[in-house]
Coordinates of C-alpha atoms and ligand atoms in Angstrom, one line a residue:
Chain A
M13 CA 4.6 33.9 1.3
S14 CA 8.2 34.3 1.5
R15 CA 9.0 34.6 -2.2
T16 CA 7.2 35.4 -5.4
P17 CA 7.4 32.3 -7.7
G18 CA 8.2 32.8 -11.1
N19 CA 10.5 35.9 -11.0
R20 CA 13.8 34.6 -9.4
G21 CA 15.7 33.3 -12.5
S22 CA 17.8 35.6 -14.5
R23 CA 17.3 36.0 -18.4
A24 CA 18.0 33.2 -20.5
D25 CA 20.9 34.6 -22.6
S26 CA 22.4 31.4 -24.2
R27 CA 20.9 28.6 -25.8
V28 CA 22.0 26.2 -23.0
V29 CA 18.9 25.4 -21.4
T30 CA 19.6 25.6 -17.6
G31 CA 17.8 27.2 -14.6
S32 CA 18.3 29.8 -12.1
E33 CA 21.3 32.3 -11.1
L34 CA 23.4 29.5 -9.6
T35 CA 26.5 27.9 -11.5
P36 CA 26.0 24.5 -12.7
Q37 CA 28.5 23.1 -10.4
R38 CA 26.8 24.9 -7.2
R39 CA 23.5 23.4 -8.4
E40 CA 24.6 20.0 -8.3
E41 CA 26.1 20.1 -4.7
T42 CA 22.9 21.7 -3.1
A43 CA 20.4 19.7 -5.4
A44 CA 17.6 17.8 -3.7
V45 CA 17.7 15.4 -6.7
L46 CA 20.2 14.9 -9.3
A47 CA 19.7 12.9 -12.4
R48 CA 22.1 11.9 -15.1
D49 CA 21.0 10.1 -18.0
V50 CA 18.2 8.4 -16.2
R51 CA 16.2 5.8 -18.3
V52 CA 13.3 3.6 -17.4
R53 CA 12.0 0.9 -19.1
R54 CA 7.9 0.0 -18.6
G55 CA 6.5 -2.7 -20.6
T56 CA 8.2 -3.0 -24.2
A57 CA 8.8 0.6 -24.5
E58 CA 10.9 3.1 -22.6
A59 CA 9.1 5.7 -20.6
L60 CA 12.2 7.8 -19.8
R61 CA 14.7 8.0 -22.4
G62 CA 17.8 9.3 -20.9
V63 CA 17.1 12.3 -18.7
S64 CA 19.5 14.6 -16.9
F65 CA 18.4 17.5 -14.5
S66 CA 18.8 18.7 -10.9
I67 CA 16.1 19.9 -8.6
A68 CA 17.1 22.7 -6.2
A69 CA 16.4 22.4 -2.7
G70 CA 13.8 24.8 -0.9
R71 CA 11.9 25.5 -4.4
I72 CA 9.1 24.4 -6.2
T73 CA 9.8 22.7 -9.3
G74 CA 7.0 22.2 -11.7
L75 CA 7.1 18.8 -13.8
L76 CA 5.1 19.7 -16.7
G77 CA 4.4 18.1 -20.2
P78 CA 1.7 16.1 -21.9
S79 CA 0.0 13.0 -21.2
G80 CA 2.1 10.0 -21.2
G81 CA 5.5 11.9 -21.4
G82 CA 6.7 10.2 -18.2
K83 CA 6.2 12.6 -15.4
S84 CA 4.5 9.9 -13.1
T85 CA 7.2 7.5 -14.0
L86 CA 10.1 10.0 -12.8
M87 CA 8.1 10.7 -9.7
R88 CA 8.1 6.9 -9.0
A89 CA 11.7 6.7 -9.6
I90 CA 12.5 9.3 -7.5
A91 CA 10.1 7.9 -4.8
G92 CA 12.0 4.5 -5.1
V93 CA 9.1 2.5 -6.3
Q94 CA 9.9 2.2 -9.9
A95 CA 11.6 -0.8 -11.4
K96 CA 14.1 -0.8 -14.0
V97 CA 15.6 2.4 -13.6
T98 CA 19.2 3.0 -14.9
G99 CA 21.5 5.8 -15.0
E100 CA 22.4 7.9 -11.9
L101 CA 19.9 9.2 -9.6
R102 CA 20.6 10.7 -6.4
V103 CA 17.8 11.5 -3.9
L104 CA 18.7 13.9 -1.2
G105 CA 22.4 12.9 -1.9
V106 CA 21.7 9.4 -1.7
A107 CA 21.7 7.1 -4.7
G108 CA 19.4 4.0 -4.7
G109 CA 16.7 5.1 -1.9
G110 CA 16.9 3.5 1.3
A111 CA 15.2 3.8 4.5
A112 CA 17.1 7.1 5.4
V113 CA 15.7 8.8 2.4
R114 CA 12.2 7.3 2.9
R115 CA 12.2 9.2 6.2
Q116 CA 12.3 12.7 4.5
L117 CA 10.1 11.9 1.6
G118 CA 6.6 12.6 1.2
Y119 CA 5.0 11.0 -2.1
R120 CA 1.5 11.8 -3.4
P121 CA 0.8 9.2 -6.1
Q122 CA -1.4 10.4 -9.0
A123 CA -4.4 8.2 -7.9
P124 CA -5.7 9.1 -4.6
S125 CA -4.1 6.4 -2.7
V126 CA -6.2 6.4 0.8
Y127 CA -7.9 3.9 2.8
E128 CA -11.6 4.3 1.7
D129 CA -12.8 2.6 4.6
L130 CA -11.1 4.7 7.2
T131 CA -12.2 8.4 8.2
V132 CA -10.1 11.3 7.0
A133 CA -8.7 11.7 10.4
E134 CA -7.8 7.8 10.6
N135 CA -6.2 7.9 7.5
L136 CA -3.8 10.8 8.6
R137 CA -3.4 9.3 12.1
Y138 CA -2.1 6.1 10.5
F139 CA 0.3 7.9 8.3
A140 CA 1.4 10.0 11.2
A141 CA 1.9 7.0 13.4
I142 CA 4.3 5.4 10.9
R143 CA 6.2 8.5 10.7
A144 CA 6.3 9.1 14.4
A145 CA 4.7 12.8 13.5
R146 CA 1.7 14.7 14.6
I147 CA -1.0 15.9 12.3
D148 CA -2.0 19.1 14.0
G149 CA -3.4 21.6 11.7
L150 CA -2.9 19.6 8.6
L151 CA -6.3 19.0 7.7
E152 CA -7.3 22.8 7.9
R153 CA -4.4 23.6 5.7
V154 CA -5.7 21.4 2.8
G155 CA -9.3 22.7 3.7
L156 CA -10.7 19.6 5.1
G157 CA -11.4 20.8 8.6
G158 CA -15.1 19.9 8.2
Q159 CA -14.5 16.5 7.1
T160 CA -12.4 15.1 9.7
H161 CA -14.8 12.3 10.8
Q162 CA -16.1 11.3 7.1
L163 CA -15.0 8.1 5.5
A164 CA -12.8 8.8 2.7
R165 CA -15.2 6.6 0.4
D166 CA -18.1 9.2 1.0
L167 CA -15.9 12.5 0.2
S168 CA -15.9 14.0 -3.5
G169 CA -13.1 13.3 -5.7
G170 CA -11.3 16.5 -5.1
Q171 CA -11.6 16.1 -1.3
R172 CA -10.4 12.6 -1.6
A173 CA -7.4 13.9 -3.5
R174 CA -6.7 16.4 -0.8
V175 CA -6.7 13.6 1.9
S176 CA -4.2 12.0 -0.3
L177 CA -2.2 15.3 -0.3
A178 CA -2.2 15.8 3.3
A179 CA -1.1 12.3 4.0
A180 CA 2.0 13.0 1.9
L181 CA 2.7 16.1 4.1
V182 CA 2.8 14.4 7.3
G183 CA 5.8 14.9 9.2
R184 CA 7.0 17.8 7.2
P185 CA 9.1 15.6 4.5
R186 CA 12.0 17.5 3.3
L187 CA 11.2 16.5 -0.3
L188 CA 7.8 16.2 -1.5
L189 CA 6.7 14.6 -4.8
L190 CA 3.2 15.5 -5.6
D191 CA 1.8 14.0 -8.6
E192 CA -1.0 16.2 -10.4
P193 CA -2.3 17.5 -6.7
T194 CA -4.5 20.2 -8.3
V195 CA -6.0 17.9 -10.8
G196 CA -9.9 18.4 -11.1
L197 CA -9.8 21.0 -8.5
D198 CA -11.7 24.7 -8.9
P199 CA -9.8 27.5 -9.3
L200 CA -10.0 29.1 -6.0
L201 CA -9.1 25.7 -4.3
R202 CA -6.0 25.4 -6.7
R203 CA -4.8 28.8 -6.0
E204 CA -4.9 27.9 -2.3
L205 CA -3.0 24.8 -2.7
W206 CA -0.4 26.7 -4.6
Q207 CA -0.1 29.0 -1.8
L208 CA 0.4 26.3 0.5
F209 CA 3.1 24.8 -1.6
A210 CA 4.9 28.2 -1.6
E211 CA 4.4 28.3 2.4
L212 CA 5.9 24.8 2.4
A213 CA 9.0 25.9 0.1
G214 CA 9.2 28.8 2.3
E215 CA 9.6 26.5 5.5
G216 CA 12.7 24.6 3.6
A217 CA 10.9 21.8 1.8
T218 CA 11.7 20.9 -1.7
L219 CA 8.7 20.3 -4.0
L220 CA 8.4 18.6 -7.2
V221 CA 4.8 18.9 -8.4
S222 CA 3.8 17.7 -11.7
S223 CA 0.8 18.9 -13.9
H224 CA -0.3 18.6 -17.6
V225 CA -2.0 21.9 -17.2
L226 CA 0.8 24.1 -18.4
D227 CA -0.6 27.1 -17.1
E228 CA 0.4 26.3 -13.4
A229 CA 3.9 26.8 -14.7
R230 CA 3.4 30.3 -13.3
H231 CA 3.3 29.3 -9.7
C232 CA 6.8 27.4 -9.8
H233 CA 10.2 28.6 -9.2
D234 CA 11.7 26.2 -11.8
L235 CA 10.3 24.0 -14.6
L236 CA 11.0 20.5 -16.0
L237 CA 9.3 20.1 -19.4
L238 CA 9.0 16.5 -20.0
R239 CA 7.6 15.0 -23.5
E240 CA 7.8 11.6 -24.8
G241 CA 10.3 10.4 -22.1
Q242 CA 12.7 13.2 -22.8
L243 CA 13.3 16.4 -21.4
V244 CA 12.5 19.3 -23.6
A245 CA 13.9 22.1 -21.1
Q246 CA 14.9 22.9 -17.6
L247 CA 14.2 26.6 -16.9
T248 CA 12.3 29.3 -14.9
P249 CA 9.0 30.5 -15.9
S250 CA 10.4 33.9 -16.8
E251 CA 13.1 32.3 -19.0
L252 CA 10.4 30.2 -20.6
I253 CA 8.7 33.7 -21.5
A254 CA 11.7 35.5 -22.5
R255 CA 12.8 32.4 -24.8
T256 CA 9.2 32.2 -26.5
G257 CA 8.0 35.7 -26.4
T258 CA 4.5 34.8 -24.9
H259 CA 2.9 34.8 -21.7
D260 CA 0.4 31.9 -22.9
M261 CA 2.1 28.9 -21.4
D262 CA 0.3 26.3 -23.8
E263 CA 1.7 28.8 -26.7
A264 CA 5.0 28.9 -25.0
F265 CA 5.3 25.2 -24.8
V266 CA 4.5 24.7 -28.4
R267 CA 7.1 27.3 -29.6
L268 CA 9.6 26.0 -27.2
I269 CA 9.3 22.4 -29.0
E270 CA 9.2 24.0 -32.4
Q271 CA 12.5 25.9 -31.6
R272 CA 14.5 22.6 -31.0
Chain B
M51 CA 13.6 -1.4 17.8
R52 CA 10.6 0.6 19.6
R53 CA 9.9 2.7 16.4
S54 CA 9.5 -0.7 14.5
A55 CA 7.1 -2.0 17.0
A56 CA 5.2 1.4 17.1
R57 CA 4.8 1.1 13.3
T58 CA 3.7 -2.5 13.4
L59 CA 1.0 -1.7 16.1
A60 CA 0.0 1.3 14.0
T61 CA -0.7 -1.1 11.3
C62 CA -2.5 -3.7 13.3
L63 CA -4.7 -0.8 14.9
R64 CA -5.3 0.5 11.4
V65 CA -6.5 -2.8 10.1
L66 CA -8.7 -3.3 13.1
T67 CA -10.3 0.1 12.6
Q68 CA -10.8 -0.9 9.0
L69 CA -12.8 -4.1 10.4
R70 CA -14.6 -1.8 13.0
H71 CA -16.1 0.2 9.9
D72 CA -17.5 -3.0 8.4
P73 CA -19.2 -4.7 11.3
R74 CA -21.1 -7.0 9.0
T75 CA -18.1 -8.7 8.0
V76 CA -16.9 -9.2 11.6
V77 CA -20.3 -10.5 12.7
L78 CA -20.2 -13.0 9.7
M79 CA -16.8 -14.2 10.7
I80 CA -17.7 -14.7 14.4
L81 CA -21.3 -16.2 13.3
V82 CA -20.7 -18.5 10.6
P83 CA -18.4 -21.0 12.4
C84 CA -21.1 -21.1 15.2
M85 CA -23.7 -21.7 12.6
L86 CA -21.9 -24.3 10.9
E87 CA -21.0 -26.0 14.1
T88 CA -24.7 -26.1 15.0
L89 CA -25.8 -27.4 11.7
L90 CA -22.9 -30.3 12.2
R91 CA -24.4 -31.1 15.9
L92 CA -28.2 -31.2 14.2
I93 CA -27.1 -33.3 11.2
Y94 CA -25.3 -35.9 13.7
A95 CA -28.0 -35.8 16.1
H96 CA -28.1 -39.5 16.3
H97 CA -24.3 -40.0 15.7
R98 CA -22.8 -38.4 18.7
A99 CA -19.5 -40.3 17.6
S100 CA -19.5 -38.7 14.1
F101 CA -20.0 -35.4 15.7
D102 CA -17.0 -35.7 18.0
Q103 CA -14.9 -36.8 14.8
A104 CA -15.8 -33.9 12.8
G105 CA -16.5 -31.1 15.1
A106 CA -12.9 -30.3 16.2
P107 CA -11.4 -30.6 12.7
L108 CA -13.9 -28.0 11.4
L109 CA -12.9 -25.7 14.1
A110 CA -9.5 -25.7 12.4
I111 CA -10.9 -25.2 9.0
F112 CA -12.9 -22.0 9.7
P113 CA -10.0 -19.7 10.5
L114 CA -8.2 -21.1 7.4
T115 CA -11.0 -19.8 5.0
T116 CA -12.0 -16.7 6.7
V117 CA -8.6 -15.5 7.3
F118 CA -7.5 -16.4 3.8
V119 CA -10.2 -14.3 2.2
V120 CA -10.0 -11.3 4.4
T121 CA -6.1 -11.2 4.0
S122 CA -6.2 -11.8 0.4
I123 CA -8.6 -9.0 -0.4
A124 CA -7.3 -6.6 2.0
L125 CA -4.0 -6.9 0.4
L126 CA -5.3 -7.0 -3.2
R127 CA -6.9 -3.6 -2.3
E128 CA -3.8 -2.2 -1.1
R129 CA -2.1 -3.2 -4.2
I130 CA -4.6 -2.1 -6.7
G131 CA -5.5 1.1 -4.5
G132 CA -2.1 2.3 -4.4
T133 CA -1.8 2.5 -0.6
L134 CA 0.7 -0.4 -0.7
E135 CA 2.9 1.8 -3.0
R136 CA 2.4 4.7 -0.9
L137 CA 3.4 2.7 2.3
L138 CA 6.5 1.6 0.6
T139 CA 7.7 4.8 0.2
T140 CA 7.5 5.6 4.0
P141 CA 9.6 4.4 6.8
L142 CA 7.2 1.3 7.3
G143 CA 9.0 -1.8 6.7
R144 CA 7.8 -4.7 4.8
L145 CA 7.8 -7.0 7.6
E146 CA 6.3 -4.4 9.9
L147 CA 3.2 -4.1 7.5
L148 CA 3.0 -7.9 7.5
G149 CA 3.4 -8.1 11.5
G150 CA 0.6 -5.5 11.7
Y151 CA -1.6 -7.7 9.6
A152 CA -0.8 -10.9 11.5
L153 CA -1.4 -9.2 14.8
A154 CA -4.8 -7.9 13.5
F155 CA -6.0 -11.0 12.1
G156 CA -4.4 -13.1 14.8
L157 CA -6.8 -11.3 17.3
V158 CA -9.6 -11.8 15.0
A159 CA -8.8 -15.4 14.5
T160 CA -8.5 -15.9 18.5
A161 CA -11.8 -14.3 18.9
Q162 CA -13.4 -16.5 16.4
A163 CA -11.8 -19.7 17.5
T164 CA -12.6 -18.9 21.3
I165 CA -16.3 -18.3 20.6
A166 CA -16.9 -21.2 18.2
S167 CA -15.0 -23.6 20.6
A168 CA -17.0 -22.3 23.4
L169 CA -20.1 -22.9 21.9
T170 CA -19.2 -26.3 20.6
L171 CA -17.4 -27.6 23.6
G172 CA -20.2 -26.0 25.8
P173 CA -23.8 -26.1 24.6
L174 CA -23.3 -28.6 21.8
G175 CA -21.4 -30.8 23.9
L176 CA -18.4 -31.7 21.7
H177 CA -16.2 -34.2 23.7
V178 CA -12.6 -33.4 23.6
R179 CA -10.2 -35.1 25.7
G180 CA -7.3 -32.9 25.0
S181 CA -6.9 -28.9 26.4
D182 CA -9.2 -26.3 25.4
V183 CA -6.2 -24.0 25.1
V184 CA -4.3 -25.9 22.8
L185 CA -7.4 -26.2 20.6
V186 CA -7.4 -22.5 20.4
V187 CA -3.6 -22.4 20.0
L188 CA -3.8 -24.6 17.0
A189 CA -6.8 -22.7 15.4
V190 CA -4.8 -19.5 15.8
S191 CA -1.8 -21.2 14.2
V192 CA -4.0 -22.2 11.2
A193 CA -5.3 -18.6 11.1
L194 CA -1.7 -17.4 10.6
L195 CA -1.2 -20.3 7.7
G196 CA -4.5 -18.7 6.2
M197 CA -2.9 -15.2 6.2
G198 CA 0.2 -16.5 4.5
L199 CA -1.6 -18.3 1.8
G200 CA -3.8 -15.3 1.3
L201 CA -0.8 -12.8 1.1
L202 CA 0.3 -15.2 -1.6
A203 CA -2.7 -15.4 -3.6
S204 CA -3.2 -11.5 -3.6
A205 CA 0.2 -11.2 -5.3
F206 CA -1.0 -13.6 -8.1
A207 CA -4.4 -12.0 -8.7
R208 CA -5.2 -9.0 -10.6
S209 CA -8.8 -8.7 -9.5
E210 CA -11.2 -9.8 -6.4
F211 CA -12.7 -12.1 -8.9
Q212 CA -9.5 -13.9 -9.3
V213 CA -8.4 -13.6 -5.7
V214 CA -11.6 -15.5 -4.4
Q215 CA -11.2 -18.5 -6.9
F216 CA -7.9 -19.1 -5.2
L217 CA -9.9 -20.4 -2.2
P218 CA -11.5 -23.3 -3.6
A219 CA -8.3 -23.8 -5.9
T220 CA -5.9 -23.9 -2.8
I221 CA -8.0 -24.9 0.1
L222 CA -10.6 -27.4 -1.3
P223 CA -8.1 -29.8 -2.2
Q224 CA -6.5 -29.7 1.0
L225 CA -9.9 -30.2 2.7
L226 CA -10.4 -33.5 0.5
L227 CA -7.0 -34.7 1.4
C228 CA -6.6 -33.6 4.9
G229 CA -8.2 -36.8 6.3
L230 CA -11.8 -35.4 7.2
L231 CA -13.5 -37.5 4.5
V232 CA -11.3 -40.6 4.5
A233 CA -8.5 -41.4 6.8
R234 CA -5.2 -40.3 5.2
Q235 CA -3.7 -43.7 5.9
R236 CA -6.4 -45.4 3.8
M237 CA -5.9 -43.1 0.8
P238 CA -3.9 -44.5 -2.2
A239 CA -0.1 -44.1 -1.8
G240 CA 0.3 -41.3 -4.1
L241 CA -2.5 -39.1 -2.5
H242 CA -1.1 -40.1 1.1
A243 CA 2.2 -38.7 0.2
L244 CA 0.5 -35.5 -1.4
S245 CA -1.6 -34.9 1.8
D246 CA 1.7 -35.2 3.7
V247 CA 3.0 -31.8 2.3
L248 CA -0.1 -30.1 2.9
P249 CA -0.6 -28.1 6.1
L250 CA -4.1 -28.6 6.5
S251 CA -3.6 -32.3 7.1
Y252 CA -1.4 -31.5 10.2
A253 CA -4.0 -29.0 11.4
V254 CA -6.7 -31.7 11.4
D255 CA -4.4 -34.4 12.8
G256 CA -3.7 -32.2 15.7
M257 CA -7.5 -31.9 16.3
H258 CA -7.9 -35.4 16.0
H259 CA -5.2 -36.1 18.6
L260 CA -6.9 -33.4 20.7
T261 CA -10.5 -35.1 20.5
L262 CA -8.7 -38.6 21.4
Q263 CA -6.2 -37.9 23.9
P264 CA -6.1 -36.5 27.3
G265 CA -4.0 -33.4 28.1
A266 CA -1.9 -31.6 25.8
G267 CA 0.2 -34.6 24.2
G268 CA 3.5 -34.2 22.5
A269 CA 1.8 -35.2 19.0
V270 CA -0.3 -32.1 19.1
W271 CA 2.5 -29.8 20.0
G272 CA 4.2 -31.3 16.9
D273 CA 1.3 -30.5 14.8
V274 CA 1.1 -27.0 16.0
V275 CA 4.8 -26.6 15.4
I276 CA 4.4 -27.8 11.7
V277 CA 1.5 -25.8 10.9
L278 CA 3.3 -22.7 12.2
A279 CA 6.3 -23.7 10.2
F280 CA 4.1 -23.8 7.1
A281 CA 2.4 -20.5 8.0
A282 CA 6.0 -18.9 8.4
G283 CA 7.0 -20.2 5.0
A284 CA 4.0 -18.9 3.4
L285 CA 4.6 -15.5 5.0
V286 CA 8.1 -15.5 4.0
L287 CA 7.2 -16.1 0.4
G288 CA 4.3 -13.7 0.6
A289 CA 6.8 -10.8 1.9
G290 CA 8.9 -11.6 -1.1
T291 CA 6.0 -10.8 -3.3
L292 CA 5.8 -7.3 -1.6
R293 CA 8.3 -5.7 -4.1
R294 CA 9.0 -2.1 -3.3
R295 CA 10.0 -1.4 -6.9
T296 CA 7.3 -2.3 -9.5
P297 CA 7.2 -2.0 -13.1
Ligands
ATP204 N1 2.4 0.0 -15.7 C1 3.0 0.3 -16.9 N2 3.5 -0.8 -17.7 C2 3.9 -0.3 -19.1 N3 3.9 0.8 -19.4 C3 3.3 1.8 -18.7 C4 3.0 1.6 -17.4 N4 2.6 2.8 -16.9 C5 2.8 3.7 -17.7 N5 3.3 3.3 -18.9 C6 3.7 3.9 -20.1 O1 4.9 4.7 -19.6 C7 4.6 6.1 -20.4 C8 4.8 7.2 -19.5 O2 3.7 7.2 -18.5 P1 3.5 8.1 -17.2 O3 2.3 7.5 -16.4 O4 4.7 8.3 -16.6 O5 2.9 9.5 -18.0 P2 2.5 10.7 -17.3 O6 3.5 12.0 -17.9 O7 2.5 10.8 -15.8 O8 1.1 10.7 -18.0 P3 -0.3 11.7 -17.3 O9 -0.3 13.1 -17.4 O10 -1.3 11.1 -18.2 O11 -0.3 11.2 -15.9 C9 3.3 6.0 -21.1 O12 3.6 5.9 -22.5 C10 2.6 4.8 -20.4 O13 2.0 4.4 -21.7
MG205 MG1 1.0 10.8 -14.5

């Protein structure tokens, strides 16, 4: 692991909720994702109600918040599959998506979206063929080396979730959007995956990882806290701890909301 | 260009691999037409002329129904299972995806049509004056039509129950109007006009021409072109339903 997550940011010394040591302007220039007043209408309600933030390249950004807060909606918007998005959303320097962005994007939807009637290897081979990439070592990296020739429908839920994760990692995308990749996994496996994410960030990838387990914040370099379609805060884990005076992430989140 | 072809081919191989893991479906797709043609031959044991009349058109109807069902369910699964959404975030283009499906099901339909035709023209003794090759070409064109219609149906269905209901809803009326039961010229004017805009009518017309005329007459090719045009229209409409951005 090239860096220790969670302790990169400076202490928060103002009420302005911004992230790391970079100046705001510098952040925007190097941002992998830049959002300004992004709104998304889903059904009759607004799932995102004007969020603005930037995601730094080469870092792990945790997208945290309660269920229904708009995490998946935001992921879908960045991935370019969400309809009715307004505001400015630049992904890898490009607004409005397009093939060039898709070539550098790995999206792992919340539901494990793999072909149940294909084996693990066949699934990955297909996604690799689409990206003209190779899959060597990827299954071992997500701990599925022993399941290569098993049909996806015969896997356990957690195993299928990891096939879905591996499918997003094929071809070493520059930007990884991982929607709840660790949900339902045991603590040991969760830790291994977070280690993998740190390695990927060390290799230069930008990761946006969502979770409604606030405790996972400790594995991230930056945090986006989303609640009821609005951004509660963008800050680093150490800033969160400093601002709220607690190491208990659930408690920290509650205090942050009360502070507002 | 080469990348695009590679992605189309990869999709075709993926669909064929899915079928390979489901041998029962493949066997049914191949055997059912053979069984039904045999049954037809037995029903018309004493009416050879009737068998010659109905045998060839039936060969055009099988690929329509089987490919319709397989395509509509496969694409519905892609939509519901999230794999379609995932694919749409990759470099795979929508036309490449559909091209891959068309190649895969085109191959399956060719196998189905070839085997069913071989049985029907050989052991069952169907008399067809036209060319066997054109017969298979027409059957494959109809299969592509089934794919286009199946793709469209999958866009308007939310569940497997619904999508299967589209089969009787869209195919059975065409079956009644295509001239197999009553010659189209002898239908009431309104129905005749309606049958003129339904693709299966041309598939069955084509099969009739093949039954009656020697060689590969121009009329048959005209029917093949019309069926292919309908298939292309359905595929283009269906491609329009593969929206990248969904609510
Ligand atoms: N297809 C849809 N049509 C209409 N509204 C939707 C749709 N999908 C989600 N929503 C609504 O949008 C809001 C945000 O949903 P979203 O899935 O983004 O939440 P989330 O933060 O990912 O939640 P979770 O942690 O449970 O996955 C919710 O209020 C939800 O009801
Ligand atoms: Mg979600």
